[in-house]
Coordinates of C-alpha atoms in Angstrom, one line a residue:
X58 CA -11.1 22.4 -1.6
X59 CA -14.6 20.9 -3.1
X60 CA -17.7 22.0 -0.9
X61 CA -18.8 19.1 1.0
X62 CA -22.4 20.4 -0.4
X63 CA -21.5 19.7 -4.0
X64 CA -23.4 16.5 -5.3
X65 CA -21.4 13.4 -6.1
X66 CA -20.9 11.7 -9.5
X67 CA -24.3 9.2 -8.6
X68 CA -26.2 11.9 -7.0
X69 CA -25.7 14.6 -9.8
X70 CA -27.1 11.7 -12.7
X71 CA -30.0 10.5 -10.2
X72 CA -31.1 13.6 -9.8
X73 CA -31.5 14.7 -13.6
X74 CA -33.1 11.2 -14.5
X75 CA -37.3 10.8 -13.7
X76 CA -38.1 9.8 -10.2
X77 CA -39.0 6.5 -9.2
X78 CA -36.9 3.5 -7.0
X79 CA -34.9 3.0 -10.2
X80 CA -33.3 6.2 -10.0
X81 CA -30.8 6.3 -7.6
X82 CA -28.9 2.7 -9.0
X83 CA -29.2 3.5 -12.3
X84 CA -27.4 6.9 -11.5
X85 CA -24.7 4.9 -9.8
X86 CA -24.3 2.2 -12.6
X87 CA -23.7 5.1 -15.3
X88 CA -21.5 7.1 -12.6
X89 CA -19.7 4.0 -12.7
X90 CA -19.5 3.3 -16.2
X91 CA -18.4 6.7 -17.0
X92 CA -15.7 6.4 -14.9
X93 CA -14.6 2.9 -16.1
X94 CA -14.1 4.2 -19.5
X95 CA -12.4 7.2 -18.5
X96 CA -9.9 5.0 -16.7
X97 CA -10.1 2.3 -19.5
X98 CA -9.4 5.6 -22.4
X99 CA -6.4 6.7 -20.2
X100 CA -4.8 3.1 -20.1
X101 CA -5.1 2.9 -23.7
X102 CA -3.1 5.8 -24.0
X103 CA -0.8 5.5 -21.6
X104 CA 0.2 1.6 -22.6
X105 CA 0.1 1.8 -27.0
X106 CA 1.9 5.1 -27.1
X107 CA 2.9 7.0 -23.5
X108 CA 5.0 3.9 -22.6
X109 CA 6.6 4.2 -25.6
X110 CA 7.2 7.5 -26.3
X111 CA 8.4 8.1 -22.5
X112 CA 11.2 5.3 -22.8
X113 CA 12.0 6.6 -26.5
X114 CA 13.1 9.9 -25.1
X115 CA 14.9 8.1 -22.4
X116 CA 16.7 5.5 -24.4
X117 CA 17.5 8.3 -27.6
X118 CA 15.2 6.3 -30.0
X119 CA 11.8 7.9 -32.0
X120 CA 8.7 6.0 -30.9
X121 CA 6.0 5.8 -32.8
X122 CA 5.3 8.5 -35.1
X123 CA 3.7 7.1 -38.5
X124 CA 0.0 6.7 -37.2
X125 CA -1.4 10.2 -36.6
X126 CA 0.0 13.2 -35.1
X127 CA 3.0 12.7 -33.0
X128 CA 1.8 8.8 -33.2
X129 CA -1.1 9.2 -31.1
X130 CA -2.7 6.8 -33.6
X131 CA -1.2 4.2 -32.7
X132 CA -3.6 3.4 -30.1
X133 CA -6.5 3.4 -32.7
X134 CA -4.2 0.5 -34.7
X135 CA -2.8 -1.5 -31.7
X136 CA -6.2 -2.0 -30.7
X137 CA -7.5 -3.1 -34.3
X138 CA -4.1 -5.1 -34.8
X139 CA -4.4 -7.2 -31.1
X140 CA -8.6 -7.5 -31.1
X141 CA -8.5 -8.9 -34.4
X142 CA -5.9 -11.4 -34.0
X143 CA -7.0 -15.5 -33.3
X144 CA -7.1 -15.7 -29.9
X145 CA -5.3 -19.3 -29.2
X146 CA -5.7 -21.6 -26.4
X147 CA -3.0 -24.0 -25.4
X148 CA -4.0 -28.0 -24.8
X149 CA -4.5 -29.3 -21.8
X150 CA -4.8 -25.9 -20.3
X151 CA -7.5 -25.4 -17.3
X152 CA -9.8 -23.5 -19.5
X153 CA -12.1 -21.9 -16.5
X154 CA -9.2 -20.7 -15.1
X155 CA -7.4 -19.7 -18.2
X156 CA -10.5 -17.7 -19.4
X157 CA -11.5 -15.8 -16.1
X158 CA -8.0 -14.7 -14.9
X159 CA -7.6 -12.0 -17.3
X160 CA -11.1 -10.5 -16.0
X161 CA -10.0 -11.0 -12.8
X162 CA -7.0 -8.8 -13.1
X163 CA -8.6 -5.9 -14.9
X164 CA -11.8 -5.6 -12.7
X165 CA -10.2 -5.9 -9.7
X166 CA -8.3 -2.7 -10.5
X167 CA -11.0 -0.7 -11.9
X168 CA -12.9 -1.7 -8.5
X169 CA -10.6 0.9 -6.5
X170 CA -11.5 3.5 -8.2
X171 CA -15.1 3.3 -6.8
X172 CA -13.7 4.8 -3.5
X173 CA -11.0 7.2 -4.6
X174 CA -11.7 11.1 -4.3
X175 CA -11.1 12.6 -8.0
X176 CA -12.1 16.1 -7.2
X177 CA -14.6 17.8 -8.8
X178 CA -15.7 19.3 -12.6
X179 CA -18.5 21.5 -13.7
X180 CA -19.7 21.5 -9.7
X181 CA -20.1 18.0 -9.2
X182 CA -17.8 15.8 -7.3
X183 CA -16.2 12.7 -9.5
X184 CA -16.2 10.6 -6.6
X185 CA -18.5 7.3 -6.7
X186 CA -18.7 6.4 -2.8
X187 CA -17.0 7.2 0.4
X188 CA -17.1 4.7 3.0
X189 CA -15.4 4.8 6.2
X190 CA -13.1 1.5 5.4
X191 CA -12.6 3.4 2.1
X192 CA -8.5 2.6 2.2
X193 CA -8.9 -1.0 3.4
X194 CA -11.6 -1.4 0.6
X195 CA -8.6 -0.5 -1.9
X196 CA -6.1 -2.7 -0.9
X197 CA -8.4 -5.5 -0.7
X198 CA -9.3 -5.3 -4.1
X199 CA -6.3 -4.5 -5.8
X200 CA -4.3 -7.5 -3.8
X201 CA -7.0 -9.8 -5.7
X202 CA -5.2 -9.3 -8.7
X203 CA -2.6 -11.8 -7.3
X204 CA -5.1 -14.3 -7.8
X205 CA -5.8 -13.5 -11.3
X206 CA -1.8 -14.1 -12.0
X207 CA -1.6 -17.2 -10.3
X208 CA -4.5 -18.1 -12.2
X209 CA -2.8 -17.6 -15.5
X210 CA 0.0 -19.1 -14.4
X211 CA -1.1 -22.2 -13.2
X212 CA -4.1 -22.5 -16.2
X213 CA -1.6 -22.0 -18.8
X214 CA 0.3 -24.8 -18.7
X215 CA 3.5 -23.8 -19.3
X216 CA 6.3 -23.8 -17.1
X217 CA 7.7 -19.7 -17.7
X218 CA 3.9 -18.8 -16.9
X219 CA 4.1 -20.6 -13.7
X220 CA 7.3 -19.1 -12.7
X221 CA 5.7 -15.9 -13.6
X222 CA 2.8 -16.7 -11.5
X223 CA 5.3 -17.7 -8.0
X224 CA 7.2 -15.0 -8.5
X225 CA 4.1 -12.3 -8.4
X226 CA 3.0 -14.7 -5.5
X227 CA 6.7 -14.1 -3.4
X228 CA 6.6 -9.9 -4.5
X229 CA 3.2 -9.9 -3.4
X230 CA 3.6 -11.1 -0.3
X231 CA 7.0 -9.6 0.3
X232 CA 6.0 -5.7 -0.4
X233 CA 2.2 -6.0 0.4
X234 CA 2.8 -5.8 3.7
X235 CA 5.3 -2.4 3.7
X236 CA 2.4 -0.9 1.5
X237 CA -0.3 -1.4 4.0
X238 CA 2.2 -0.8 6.9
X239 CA 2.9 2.5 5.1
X240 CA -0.1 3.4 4.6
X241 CA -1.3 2.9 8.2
X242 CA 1.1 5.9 9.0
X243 CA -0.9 8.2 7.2
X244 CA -4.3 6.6 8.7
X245 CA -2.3 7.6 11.8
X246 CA -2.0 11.3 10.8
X247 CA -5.1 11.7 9.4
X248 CA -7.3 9.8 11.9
X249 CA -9.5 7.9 9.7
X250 CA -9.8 5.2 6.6
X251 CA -11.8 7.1 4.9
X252 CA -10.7 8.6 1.4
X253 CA -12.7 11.8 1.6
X254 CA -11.3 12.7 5.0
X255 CA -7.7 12.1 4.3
X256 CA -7.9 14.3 1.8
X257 CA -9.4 16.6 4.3
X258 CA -7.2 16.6 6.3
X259 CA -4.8 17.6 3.9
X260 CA -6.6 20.7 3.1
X261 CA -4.7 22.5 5.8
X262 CA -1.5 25.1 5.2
X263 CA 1.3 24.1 7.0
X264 CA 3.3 27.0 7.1
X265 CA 4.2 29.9 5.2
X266 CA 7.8 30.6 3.9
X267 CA 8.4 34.5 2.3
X268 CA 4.4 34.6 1.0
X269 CA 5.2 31.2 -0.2
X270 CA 2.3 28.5 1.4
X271 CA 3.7 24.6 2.2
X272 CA 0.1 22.8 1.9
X273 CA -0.1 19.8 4.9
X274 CA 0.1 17.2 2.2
X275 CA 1.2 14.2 4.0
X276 CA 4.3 14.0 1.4
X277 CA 5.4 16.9 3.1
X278 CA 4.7 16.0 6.7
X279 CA 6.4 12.8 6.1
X280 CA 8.5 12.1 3.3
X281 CA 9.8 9.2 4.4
X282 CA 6.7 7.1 4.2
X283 CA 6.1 8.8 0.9
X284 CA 9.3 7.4 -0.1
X285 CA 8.7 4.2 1.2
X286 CA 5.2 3.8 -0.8
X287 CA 6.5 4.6 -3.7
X288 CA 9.1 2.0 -3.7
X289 CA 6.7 -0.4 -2.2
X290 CA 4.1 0.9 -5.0
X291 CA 6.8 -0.2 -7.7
X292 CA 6.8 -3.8 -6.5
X293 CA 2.8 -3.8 -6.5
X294 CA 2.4 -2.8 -10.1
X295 CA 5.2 -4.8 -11.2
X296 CA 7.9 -2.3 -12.5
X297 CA 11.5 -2.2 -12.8
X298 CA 13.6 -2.7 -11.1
X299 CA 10.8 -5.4 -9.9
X300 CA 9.2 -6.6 -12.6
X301 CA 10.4 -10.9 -12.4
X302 CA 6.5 -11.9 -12.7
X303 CA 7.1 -11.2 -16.7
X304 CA 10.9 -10.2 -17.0
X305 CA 11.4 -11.1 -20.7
X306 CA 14.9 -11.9 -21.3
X307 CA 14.2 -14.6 -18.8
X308 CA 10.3 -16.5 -18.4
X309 CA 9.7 -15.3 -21.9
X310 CA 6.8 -13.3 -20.7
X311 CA 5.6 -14.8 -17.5
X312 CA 2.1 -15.3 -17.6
X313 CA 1.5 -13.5 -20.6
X314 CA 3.4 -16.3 -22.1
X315 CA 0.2 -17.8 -23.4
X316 CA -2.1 -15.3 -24.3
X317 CA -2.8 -13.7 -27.0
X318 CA -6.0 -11.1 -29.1
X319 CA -8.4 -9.9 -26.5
X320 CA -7.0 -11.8 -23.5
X321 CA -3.5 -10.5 -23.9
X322 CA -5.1 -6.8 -24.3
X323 CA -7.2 -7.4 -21.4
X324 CA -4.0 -8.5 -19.2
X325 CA -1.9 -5.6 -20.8
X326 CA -4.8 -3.2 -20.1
X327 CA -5.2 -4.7 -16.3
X328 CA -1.3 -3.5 -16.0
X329 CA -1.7 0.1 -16.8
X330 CA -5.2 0.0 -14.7
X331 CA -3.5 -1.2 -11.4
X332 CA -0.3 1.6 -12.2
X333 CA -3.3 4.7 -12.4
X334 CA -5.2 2.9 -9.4
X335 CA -1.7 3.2 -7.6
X336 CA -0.8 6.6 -8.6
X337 CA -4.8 7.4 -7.5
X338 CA -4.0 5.9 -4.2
X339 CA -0.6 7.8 -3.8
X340 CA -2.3 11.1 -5.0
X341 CA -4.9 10.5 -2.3
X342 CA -2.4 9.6 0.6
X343 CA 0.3 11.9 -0.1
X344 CA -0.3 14.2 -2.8
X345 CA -3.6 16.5 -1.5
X346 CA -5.8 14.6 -3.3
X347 CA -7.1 17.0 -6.1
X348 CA -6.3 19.9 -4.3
X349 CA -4.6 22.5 -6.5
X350 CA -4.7 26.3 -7.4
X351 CA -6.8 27.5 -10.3
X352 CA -7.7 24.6 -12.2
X353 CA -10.7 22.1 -11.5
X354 CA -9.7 19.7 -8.7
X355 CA -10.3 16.6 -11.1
X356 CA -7.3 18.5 -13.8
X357 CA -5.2 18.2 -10.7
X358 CA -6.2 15.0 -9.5
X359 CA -5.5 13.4 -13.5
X360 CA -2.2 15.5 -13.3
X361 CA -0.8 13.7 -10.3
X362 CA -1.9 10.5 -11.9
X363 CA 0.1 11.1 -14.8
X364 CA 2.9 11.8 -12.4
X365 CA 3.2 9.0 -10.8
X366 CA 2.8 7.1 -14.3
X367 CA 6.0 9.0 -15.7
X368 CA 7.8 7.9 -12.4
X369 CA 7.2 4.4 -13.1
X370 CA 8.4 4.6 -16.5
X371 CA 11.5 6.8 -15.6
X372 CA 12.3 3.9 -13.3
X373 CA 11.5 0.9 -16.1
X374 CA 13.4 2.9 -18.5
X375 CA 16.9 3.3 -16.3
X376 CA 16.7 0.8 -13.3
X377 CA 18.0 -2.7 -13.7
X378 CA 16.3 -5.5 -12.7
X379 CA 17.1 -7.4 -9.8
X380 CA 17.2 -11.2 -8.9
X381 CA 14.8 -13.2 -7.1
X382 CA 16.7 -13.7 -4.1
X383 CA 17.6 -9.6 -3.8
X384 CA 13.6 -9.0 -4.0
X385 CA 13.0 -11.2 -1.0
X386 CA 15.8 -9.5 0.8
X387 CA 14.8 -5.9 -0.3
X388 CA 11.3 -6.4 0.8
X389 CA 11.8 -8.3 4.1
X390 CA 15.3 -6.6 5.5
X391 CA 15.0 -3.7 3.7
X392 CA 11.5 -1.6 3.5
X393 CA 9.2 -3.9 6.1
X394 CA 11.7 -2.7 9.1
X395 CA 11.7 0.8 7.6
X396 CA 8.0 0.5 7.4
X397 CA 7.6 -0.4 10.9
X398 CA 9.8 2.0 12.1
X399 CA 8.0 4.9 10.4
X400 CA 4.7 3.7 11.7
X401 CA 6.6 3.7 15.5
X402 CA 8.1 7.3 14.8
X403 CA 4.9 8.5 13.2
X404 CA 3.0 7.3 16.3
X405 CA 5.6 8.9 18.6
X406 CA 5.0 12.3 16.8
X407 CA 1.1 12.1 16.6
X408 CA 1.0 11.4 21.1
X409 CA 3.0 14.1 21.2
X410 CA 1.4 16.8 19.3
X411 CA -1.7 15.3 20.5
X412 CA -0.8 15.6 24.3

């Protein structure tokens, strides 16, 4: 477990820049950046060559492996290929809308990050702020990428993007609410919104089985809810088998439909963004954080990222998808009475170790 002593990501730039009132927001604007482009690099990874390579070893098919060792360079000519491409606009499309929705989709995910505990390298902690709300202040900014796909999907002015855009509308609201409800289970456990002291609180041993130590992560406590966010957490970032905002083989694309060079990365990007913010979150919530034995808590904390990342892919690669009407009743009969009921058992079992 990090020292609560050792300086934060802001505090250890601040303090190696020159004194004055510019200081201390200049150290959190390059905290920030640096973490941006870390998160940015990994998504570049993870969507040009991870994806593929993952569902190439699932499916019995190669992947790339022409550009660079093991095709790692394939991220180097994806970007050149898609950047450099025309970037067309549709007529008659709403161009305000059309040209801010795929910034809205791709900030809005790299804005939970500010408040998620990454654990600490070199004796400084990787974490950018840690408000009390700190959970809340997550799912408010991630559900904002909702409006960003309705925004494509109306601006676009085509009718497979607008289908694309109502159906992210209908998943949203239908799993949104088990997520949150799910996640108020562990606010339960851990008595507090606040990143930081979730993780805390996870800090703990639970028991002790032949030398063997169980830590108190929360996906141990209770592995229901665990199971529950995860599925929920599949909805959210759009993966099989719940992935009708762009299901190909029927809305074309969805609201990708339409875009294309630096928009279409920027949408593609904001994808792989909001599955790392959710496999941040579930690291936080249910994983320890960045709690781990031997190697830096920030090795850890990237490790149970990429975890969660091959878990969405292992489901995309071998999960069919389902129709409209068995998302709606998944979501509303299926994991929002489970959620409530784990919240109700949770509560039961936190009075009663309390009293």
């Amino acid at each position: 477990m990090v020292a609560v002593t050792a300086p934060t990501l802001p505090e250890a730039i601040s303090n190696v820049l020159p004194d004055g009132p510019l200081a201390d927001p200049l150290g959190a604007f390059l905290s920030a950046f640096l973490v941006a482009n870390f998160v940015l690099a990994t998504t570049a990874v993870a969507g040009p060559w991870a994806k593929r390579k993952i569902a190439a070893d699932f499916w019995g098919k190669v992947g790339p492996n022409r550009m660079g060792p093991y095709g790692i360079l394939i991220v180097v000519a994806d970007a050149l290929r898609l950047l450099s491409k025309e970037n067309i606009v549709p007529e008659n499309t709403d161009r305000p809308a059309f040209d801010l929705a795929p910034l809205v989709m791709a900030s809005t995910a790299l804005l939970g990050f500010a408040v998620v505990p990454m654990g600490s390298l070199f004796g400084v902690r990787i974490h950018l702020a840690d408000p009390e709300t700190g959970l809340a202040f997550v799912f408010a900014v991630s559900s904002l990428a909702s409006v960003g796909i309705v925004m494509a999907g109306y601006a676009s002015n085509n009718k497979f993007s607008l289908l694309g855009g109502l159906r992210a509308v209908a998943l949203t609201i239908a799993y949104e609410i088990p997520l949150v409800v799910t996640a108020a289970s562990v606010v339960l456990l851990a008595g507090t919104l606040q990143m930081g002291a979730i993780v805390e609180a996870q800090a703990e041993p639970l028991l002790t089985v032949a030398g063997v130590t169980i830590p108190s992560w929360y996906a141990v406590v209770n592995p229901v809810a665990f199971a529950l966010f995860l599925v929920a957490n599949l909805a959210e970032v759009g993966r099989n088998p719940f992935d009708l905002a762009e299901a190909p083989q029927e809305i074309v694309a969805g609201i990708m439909t339409e875009y294309s060079s630096v928009y279409f990365t920027l949408i593609y990007l904001a994808e792989f963004i909001h599955i790392f913010l959710a496999g941040a979150v579930v690291a936080t919530l249910f994983l320890g954080g960045p709690a781990g034995p031997v190697l830096p808590g920030f090795v850890w904390f990237v490790g149970k990222i990429w975890a969660v990342f091959l878990f969405t892919q292992w489901m995309r690669a071998t999960i069919p998808r389902v129709r409209v009407d068995q998302l709606i009743e998944i979501g509303w009969k299926g994991l929002l009475v489970l959620s409530f009921l784990n919240l109700l058992l949770t509560a039961v079992v936190v009075v009663v170790f309390a009293a």
